[in-house]
Coordinates of C-alpha atoms in Angstrom, one line a residue:
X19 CA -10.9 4.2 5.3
X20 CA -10.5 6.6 8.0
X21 CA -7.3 7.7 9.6
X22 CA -6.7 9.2 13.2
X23 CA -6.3 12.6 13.8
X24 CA -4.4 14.3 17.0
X25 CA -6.7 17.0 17.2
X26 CA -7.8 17.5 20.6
X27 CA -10.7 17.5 21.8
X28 CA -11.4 20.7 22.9
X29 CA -15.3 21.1 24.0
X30 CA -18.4 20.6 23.5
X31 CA -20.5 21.1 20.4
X32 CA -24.5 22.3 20.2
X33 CA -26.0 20.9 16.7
X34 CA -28.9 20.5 15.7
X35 CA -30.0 17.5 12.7
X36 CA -32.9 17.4 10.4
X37 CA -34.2 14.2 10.2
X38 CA -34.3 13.8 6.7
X39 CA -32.3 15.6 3.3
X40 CA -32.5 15.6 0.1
X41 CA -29.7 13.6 -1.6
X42 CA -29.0 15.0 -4.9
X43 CA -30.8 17.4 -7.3
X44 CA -32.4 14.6 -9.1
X45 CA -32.9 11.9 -6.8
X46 CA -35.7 11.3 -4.0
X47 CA -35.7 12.3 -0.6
X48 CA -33.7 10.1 1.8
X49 CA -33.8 9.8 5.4
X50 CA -31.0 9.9 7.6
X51 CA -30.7 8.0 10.4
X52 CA -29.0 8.9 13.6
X53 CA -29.7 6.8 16.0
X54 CA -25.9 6.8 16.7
X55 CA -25.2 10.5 15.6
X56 CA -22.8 11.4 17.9
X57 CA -24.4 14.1 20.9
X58 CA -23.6 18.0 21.8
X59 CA -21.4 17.2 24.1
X60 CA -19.0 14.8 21.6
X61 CA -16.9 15.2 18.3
X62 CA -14.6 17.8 17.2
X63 CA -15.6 21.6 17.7
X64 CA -13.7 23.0 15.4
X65 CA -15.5 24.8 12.4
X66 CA -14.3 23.3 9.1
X67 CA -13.5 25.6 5.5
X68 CA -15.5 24.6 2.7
X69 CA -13.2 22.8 0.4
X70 CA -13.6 19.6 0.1
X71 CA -15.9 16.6 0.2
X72 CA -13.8 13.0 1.2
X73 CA -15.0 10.0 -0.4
X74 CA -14.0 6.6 1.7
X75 CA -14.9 3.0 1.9
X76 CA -14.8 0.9 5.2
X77 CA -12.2 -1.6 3.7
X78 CA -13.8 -4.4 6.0
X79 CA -17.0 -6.2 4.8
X80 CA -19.5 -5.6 7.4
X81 CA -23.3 -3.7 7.9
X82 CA -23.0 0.0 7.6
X83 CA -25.0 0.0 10.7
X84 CA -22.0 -1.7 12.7
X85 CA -19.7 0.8 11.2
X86 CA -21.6 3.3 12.8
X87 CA -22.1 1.7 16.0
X88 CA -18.3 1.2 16.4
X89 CA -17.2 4.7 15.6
X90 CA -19.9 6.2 18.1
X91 CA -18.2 4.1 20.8
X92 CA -15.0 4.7 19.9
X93 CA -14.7 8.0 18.5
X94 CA -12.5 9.4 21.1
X95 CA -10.4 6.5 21.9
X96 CA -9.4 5.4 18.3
X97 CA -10.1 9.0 17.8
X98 CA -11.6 8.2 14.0
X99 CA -15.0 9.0 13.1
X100 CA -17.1 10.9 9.8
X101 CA -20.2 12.3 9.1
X102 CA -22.0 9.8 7.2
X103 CA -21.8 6.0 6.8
X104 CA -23.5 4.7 3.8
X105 CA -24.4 0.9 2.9
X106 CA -27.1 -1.7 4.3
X107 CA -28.9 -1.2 0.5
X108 CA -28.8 2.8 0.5
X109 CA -29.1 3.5 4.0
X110 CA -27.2 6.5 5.1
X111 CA -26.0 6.8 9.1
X112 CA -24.9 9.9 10.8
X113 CA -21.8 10.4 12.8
X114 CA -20.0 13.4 13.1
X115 CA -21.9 16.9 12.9
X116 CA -21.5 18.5 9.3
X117 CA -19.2 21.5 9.2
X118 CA -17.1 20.4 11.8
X119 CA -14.2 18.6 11.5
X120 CA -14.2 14.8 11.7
X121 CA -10.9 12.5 12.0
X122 CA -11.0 10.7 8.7
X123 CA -8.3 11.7 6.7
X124 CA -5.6 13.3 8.4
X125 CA -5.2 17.4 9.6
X126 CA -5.6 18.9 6.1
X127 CA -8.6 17.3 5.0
X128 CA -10.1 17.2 8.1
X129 CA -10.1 21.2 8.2
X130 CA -11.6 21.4 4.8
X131 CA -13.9 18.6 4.5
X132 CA -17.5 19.6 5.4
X133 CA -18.5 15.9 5.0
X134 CA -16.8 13.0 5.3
X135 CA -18.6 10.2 3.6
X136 CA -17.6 6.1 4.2
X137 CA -18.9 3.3 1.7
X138 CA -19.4 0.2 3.5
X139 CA -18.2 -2.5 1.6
X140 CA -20.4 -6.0 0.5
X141 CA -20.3 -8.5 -1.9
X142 CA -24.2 -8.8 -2.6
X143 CA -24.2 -7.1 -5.9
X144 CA -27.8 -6.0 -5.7
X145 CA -27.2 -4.3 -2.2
X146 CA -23.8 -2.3 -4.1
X147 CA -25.7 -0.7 -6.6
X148 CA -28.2 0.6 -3.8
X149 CA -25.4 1.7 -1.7
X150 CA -23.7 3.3 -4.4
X151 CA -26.4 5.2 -5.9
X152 CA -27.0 7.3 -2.4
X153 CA -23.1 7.5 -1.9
X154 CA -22.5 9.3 -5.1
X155 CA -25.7 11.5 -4.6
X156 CA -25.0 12.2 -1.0
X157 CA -21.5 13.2 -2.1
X158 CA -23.0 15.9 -5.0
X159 CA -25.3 17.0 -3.0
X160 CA -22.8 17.8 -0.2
X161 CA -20.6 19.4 -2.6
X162 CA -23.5 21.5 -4.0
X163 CA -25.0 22.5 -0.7
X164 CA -20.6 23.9 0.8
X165 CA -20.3 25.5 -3.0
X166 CA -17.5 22.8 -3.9
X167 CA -16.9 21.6 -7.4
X168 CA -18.4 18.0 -7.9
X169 CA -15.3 17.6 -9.7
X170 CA -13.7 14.3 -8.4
X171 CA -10.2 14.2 -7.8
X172 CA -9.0 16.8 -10.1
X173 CA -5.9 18.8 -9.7
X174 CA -7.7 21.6 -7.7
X175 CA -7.4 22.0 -4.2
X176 CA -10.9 22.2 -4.0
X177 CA -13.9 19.6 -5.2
X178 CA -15.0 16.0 -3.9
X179 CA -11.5 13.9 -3.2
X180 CA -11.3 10.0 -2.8
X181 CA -9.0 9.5 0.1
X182 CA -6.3 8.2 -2.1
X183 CA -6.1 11.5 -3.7
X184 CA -5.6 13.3 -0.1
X185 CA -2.7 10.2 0.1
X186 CA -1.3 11.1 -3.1
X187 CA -1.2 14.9 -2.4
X188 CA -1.3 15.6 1.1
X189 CA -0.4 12.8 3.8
X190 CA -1.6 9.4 4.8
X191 CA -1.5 5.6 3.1
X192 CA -5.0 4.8 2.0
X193 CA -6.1 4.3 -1.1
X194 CA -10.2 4.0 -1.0
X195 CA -12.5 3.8 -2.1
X196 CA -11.0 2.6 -5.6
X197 CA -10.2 -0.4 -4.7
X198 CA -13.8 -2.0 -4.0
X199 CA -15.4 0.1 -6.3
X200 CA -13.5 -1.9 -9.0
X201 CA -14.7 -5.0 -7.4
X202 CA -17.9 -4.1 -8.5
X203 CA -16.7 -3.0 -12.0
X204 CA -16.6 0.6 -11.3
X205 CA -13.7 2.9 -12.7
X206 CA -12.3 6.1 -11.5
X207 CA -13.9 7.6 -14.9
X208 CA -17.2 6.1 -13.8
X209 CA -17.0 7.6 -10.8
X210 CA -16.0 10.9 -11.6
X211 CA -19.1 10.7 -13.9
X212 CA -21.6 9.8 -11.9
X213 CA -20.3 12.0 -8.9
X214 CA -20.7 15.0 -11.3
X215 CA -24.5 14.0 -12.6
X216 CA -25.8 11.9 -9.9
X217 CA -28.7 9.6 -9.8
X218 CA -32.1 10.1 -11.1
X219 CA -34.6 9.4 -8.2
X220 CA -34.7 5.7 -10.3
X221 CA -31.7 4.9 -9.7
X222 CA -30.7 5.7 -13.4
X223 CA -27.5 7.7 -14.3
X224 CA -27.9 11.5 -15.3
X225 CA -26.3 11.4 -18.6
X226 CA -25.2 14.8 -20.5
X227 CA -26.2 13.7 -24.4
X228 CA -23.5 12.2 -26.0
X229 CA -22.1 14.1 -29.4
X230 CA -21.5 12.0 -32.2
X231 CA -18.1 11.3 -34.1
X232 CA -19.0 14.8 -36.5
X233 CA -17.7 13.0 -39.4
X234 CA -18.3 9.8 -38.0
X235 CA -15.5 8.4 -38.4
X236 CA -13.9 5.4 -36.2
X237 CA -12.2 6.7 -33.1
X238 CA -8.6 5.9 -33.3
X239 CA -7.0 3.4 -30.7
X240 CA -4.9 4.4 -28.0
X241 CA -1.3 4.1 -28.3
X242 CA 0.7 2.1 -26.3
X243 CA 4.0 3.2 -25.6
X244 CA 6.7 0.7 -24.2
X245 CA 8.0 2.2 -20.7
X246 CA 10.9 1.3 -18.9
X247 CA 11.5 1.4 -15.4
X248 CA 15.1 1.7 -13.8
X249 CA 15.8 1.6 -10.7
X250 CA 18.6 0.8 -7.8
X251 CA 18.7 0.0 -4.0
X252 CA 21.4 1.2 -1.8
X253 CA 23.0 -1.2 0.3
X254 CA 22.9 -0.4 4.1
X255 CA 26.4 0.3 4.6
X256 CA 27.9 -0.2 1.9
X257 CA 27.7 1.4 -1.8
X258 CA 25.1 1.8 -4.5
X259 CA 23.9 -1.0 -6.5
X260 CA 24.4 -2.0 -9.9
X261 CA 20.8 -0.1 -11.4
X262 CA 18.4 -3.3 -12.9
X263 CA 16.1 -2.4 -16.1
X264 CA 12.8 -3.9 -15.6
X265 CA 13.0 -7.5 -14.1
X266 CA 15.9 -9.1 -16.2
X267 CA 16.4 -12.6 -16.3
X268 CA 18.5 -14.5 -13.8
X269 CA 21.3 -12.2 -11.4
X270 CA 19.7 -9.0 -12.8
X271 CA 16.3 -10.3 -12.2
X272 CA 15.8 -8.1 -8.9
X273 CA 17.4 -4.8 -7.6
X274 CA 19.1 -5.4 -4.3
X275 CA 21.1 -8.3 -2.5
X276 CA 19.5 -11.4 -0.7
X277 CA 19.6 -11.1 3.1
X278 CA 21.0 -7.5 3.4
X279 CA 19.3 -4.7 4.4
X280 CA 18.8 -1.4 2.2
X281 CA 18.4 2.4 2.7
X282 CA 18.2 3.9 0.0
X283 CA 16.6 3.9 -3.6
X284 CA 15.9 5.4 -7.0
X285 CA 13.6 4.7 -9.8
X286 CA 13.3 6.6 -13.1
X287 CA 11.0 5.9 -16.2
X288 CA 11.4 6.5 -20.1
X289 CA 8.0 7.9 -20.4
X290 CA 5.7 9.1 -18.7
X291 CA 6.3 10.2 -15.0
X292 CA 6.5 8.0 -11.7
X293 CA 6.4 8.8 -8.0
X294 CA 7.5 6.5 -5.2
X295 CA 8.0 6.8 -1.8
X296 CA 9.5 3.8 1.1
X297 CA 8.9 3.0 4.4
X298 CA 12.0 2.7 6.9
X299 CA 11.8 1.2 10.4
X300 CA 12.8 4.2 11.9
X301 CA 10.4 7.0 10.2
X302 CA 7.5 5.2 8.6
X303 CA 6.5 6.4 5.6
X304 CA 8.6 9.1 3.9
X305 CA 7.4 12.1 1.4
X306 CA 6.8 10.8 -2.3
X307 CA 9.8 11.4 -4.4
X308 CA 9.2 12.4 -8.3
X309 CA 12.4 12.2 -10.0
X310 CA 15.5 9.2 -9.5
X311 CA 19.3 10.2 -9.8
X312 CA 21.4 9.0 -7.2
X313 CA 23.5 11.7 -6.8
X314 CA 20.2 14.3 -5.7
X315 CA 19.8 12.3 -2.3
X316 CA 17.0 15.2 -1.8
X317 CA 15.0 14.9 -4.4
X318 CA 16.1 12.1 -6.5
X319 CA 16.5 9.6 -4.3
X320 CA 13.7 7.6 -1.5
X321 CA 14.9 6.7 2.0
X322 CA 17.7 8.1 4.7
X323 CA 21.2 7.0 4.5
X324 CA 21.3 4.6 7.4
X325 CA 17.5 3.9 7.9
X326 CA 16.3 0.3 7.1
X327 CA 14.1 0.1 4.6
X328 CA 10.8 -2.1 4.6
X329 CA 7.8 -1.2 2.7
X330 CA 8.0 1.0 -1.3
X331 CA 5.1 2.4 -3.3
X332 CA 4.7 3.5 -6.3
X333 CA 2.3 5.5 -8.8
X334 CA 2.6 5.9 -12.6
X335 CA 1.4 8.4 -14.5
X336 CA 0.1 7.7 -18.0
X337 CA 0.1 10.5 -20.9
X338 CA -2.8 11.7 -22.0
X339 CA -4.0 9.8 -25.0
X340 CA -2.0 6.7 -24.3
X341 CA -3.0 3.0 -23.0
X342 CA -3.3 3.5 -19.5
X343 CA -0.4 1.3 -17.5
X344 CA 0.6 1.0 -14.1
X345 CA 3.3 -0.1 -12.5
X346 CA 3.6 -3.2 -11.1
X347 CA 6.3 -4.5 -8.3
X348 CA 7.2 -7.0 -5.6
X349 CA 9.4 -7.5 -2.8
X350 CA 11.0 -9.6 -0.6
X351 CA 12.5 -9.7 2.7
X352 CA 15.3 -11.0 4.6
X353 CA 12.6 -12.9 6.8
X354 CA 10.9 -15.0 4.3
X355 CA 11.3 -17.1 1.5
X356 CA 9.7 -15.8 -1.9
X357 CA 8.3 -12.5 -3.3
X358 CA 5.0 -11.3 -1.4
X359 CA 1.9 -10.2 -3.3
X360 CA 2.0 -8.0 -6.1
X361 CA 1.1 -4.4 -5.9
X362 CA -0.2 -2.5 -8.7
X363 CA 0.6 1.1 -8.7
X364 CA -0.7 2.2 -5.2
X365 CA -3.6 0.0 -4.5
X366 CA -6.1 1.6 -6.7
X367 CA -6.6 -2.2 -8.8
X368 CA -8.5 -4.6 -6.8
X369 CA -6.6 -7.6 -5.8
X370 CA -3.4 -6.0 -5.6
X371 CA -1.7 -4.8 -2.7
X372 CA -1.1 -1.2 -2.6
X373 CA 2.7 -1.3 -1.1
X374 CA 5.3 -3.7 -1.1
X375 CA 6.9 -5.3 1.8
X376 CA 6.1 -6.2 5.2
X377 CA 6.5 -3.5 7.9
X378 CA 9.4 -4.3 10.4
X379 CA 11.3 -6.8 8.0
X380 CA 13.8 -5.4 6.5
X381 CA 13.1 -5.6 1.9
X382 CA 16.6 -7.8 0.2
X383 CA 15.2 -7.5 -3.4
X384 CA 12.4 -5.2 -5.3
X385 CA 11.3 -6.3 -8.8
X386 CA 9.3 -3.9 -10.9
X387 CA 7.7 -3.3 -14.6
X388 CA 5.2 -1.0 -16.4
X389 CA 2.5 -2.3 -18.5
X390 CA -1.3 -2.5 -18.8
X391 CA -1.5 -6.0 -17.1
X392 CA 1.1 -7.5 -14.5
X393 CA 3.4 -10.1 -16.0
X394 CA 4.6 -11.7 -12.7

């Protein structure tokens, strides 16, 4: 999902389109459609470096073609645009002018995104798997054609990146396209896969052969390790908080204190590795913090001594070769009456929220757990 940029507007671009490319080695010619490419005299005019290829989704369910329409209209006033809306069953829009920046992701990625590419989101399976065939191959063949990596989200600086990876490592709060991908019964590792083989002109994956189990034996299980969270809130004004290990039964269930407002707060794991971040009604959203001690209000600790706080995320990290587990949490606040929805990690599961709280209400109590399924 796109984010707005505060670049300027500076002047006036002269590009020229072909009418048609060629989306990915393997796969047929398909033809682009810019009826609302955006003119010479609109978008950004700054040249972008070659790093990077963003992967989004809309996050609303509606035509591609609308998409496209909106953000021609309103690319300067919402200033928010890309290069290349895809949906409608494979249909591909343009927007923005390749190799200059667009306003999808924040500065960073703007300046070293080439091309900026949005998934429109439906629920017609059929019409997904059309969509998603010339969104994968659109995004390796814009990485081939800028010499990126078709690598997705790896911990380069340089490849294609799924906006929640530019979230995660640069700035921002969006966590597409993951989320609707999964609603369609694509994972991350699919993804990644078919990002870095493509589509055959069929529609078929590009498969490298797979080796066989040399002494074909069964493949061990993953092991799954029990993790525990701890964690504390600070009390706004007051003192630290007694710290609460998982979500304990009864008075311990929760860390915090009905109706009172917080500012500050920790979280540490037994395994594995965790980072969180809050919210405060002050600053917005504050840098990711990756360790939790209390007495390293630097780097140990999430929030400003003073500063209200009303929305936390979160995002663990599984070791290699383990179950993979998230963690998931909920919150209340001093303005309503039970826990809101449950987030999982930071929004990457569909039908989770991907933060806790509601912004502007100060959050009384925080529950959280690791596991491979939610037991709230």
């Amino acid at each position: 999902m796109i984010l707005k940029n505060k670049l300027k507007w500076i002047m006036a671009i002269a590009t020229t389109f072909l009418f048609a490319v060629t989306i990915g080695q393997n796969a047929k010619a398909s033809t682009i459609d810019n009826s609302y490419a955006l003119s010479s005299s609109q978008g950004s005019s700054l040249r972008t470096n070659n790093n990077v290829v963003i992967a989004h989704a809309t996050a609303v369910y509606a035509p591609a073609r609308n998409v496209a329409i909106f953000e021609n209209r309103t690319w300067y006033s919402n200033g928010a645009y890309v290069q290349y809306i895809v949906g409608d069953g494979g249909k591909i829009y343009r927007v923005g002018a390749e190799g200059y920046q667009a306003w999808g992701a924040g500065a960073w990625a703007n300046a070293n995104a080439p091309v900026q590419v949005e998934l429109a989101q439906t629920y017609d399976n059929a019409e997904f798997r059309k969509d998603y065939v010339a969104y994968v191959n659109l995004l390796r063949s814009s990485a081939v054609k800028y010499g990126i990596p078709t690598d997705v989200d790896s911990s380069a600086w340089r490849g294609v990146k799924s906006h929640l990876w530019v979230t995660n490592h640069v700035w921002g709060d969006h966590t597409d396209p993951y989320g609707y991908l999964a609603s369609h019964g694509i994972t991350k590792a699919q993804f990644a896969h078919d990002v870095k083989y493509g589509f055959s002109s069929s529609g078929n994956n590009v498969n490298p052969t797979p080796k066989p189990n040399k002494h074909n034996r069964p493949v061990k299980p993953a092991k799954k390790e029990a993790v525990h969270v701890t964690y504390a809130l600070h009390q706004k004004g007051k003192q630290w908080l007694s710290p609460v290990k998982d979500f304990n039964s009864g008075s311990n269930g929760f860390a915090g204190v009905p109706n009172s407002k917080h500012d500050m707060l920790y979280i540490k794991v037994n395994h594995g590795s965790l980072m969180y971040r809050v919210h405060t009604i002050e600053d917005g959203w504050l840098p990711f913090v990756h360790k939790g001690n209390k007495n390293d209000t630097v780097n140990g600790v999430a929030g400003i001594k003073g500063h209200t706080i009303d929305g936390v995320q979160m995002y663990y990290t599984t070791p290699k070769g383990e179950t993979y587990q998230q963690a998931y949490y909920r919150s209340q606040t001093t303005q309503r009456a039970n826990y809101l929805g449950t987030c999982a990690d930071n929004g990457s599961v569909s039908g989770y929220d991907n933060w806790a709280g509601m912004l502007g209400e100060p959050l009384d109590r925080l529950q959280i757990h690791i596991n491979n399924y939610s037991k709230y």
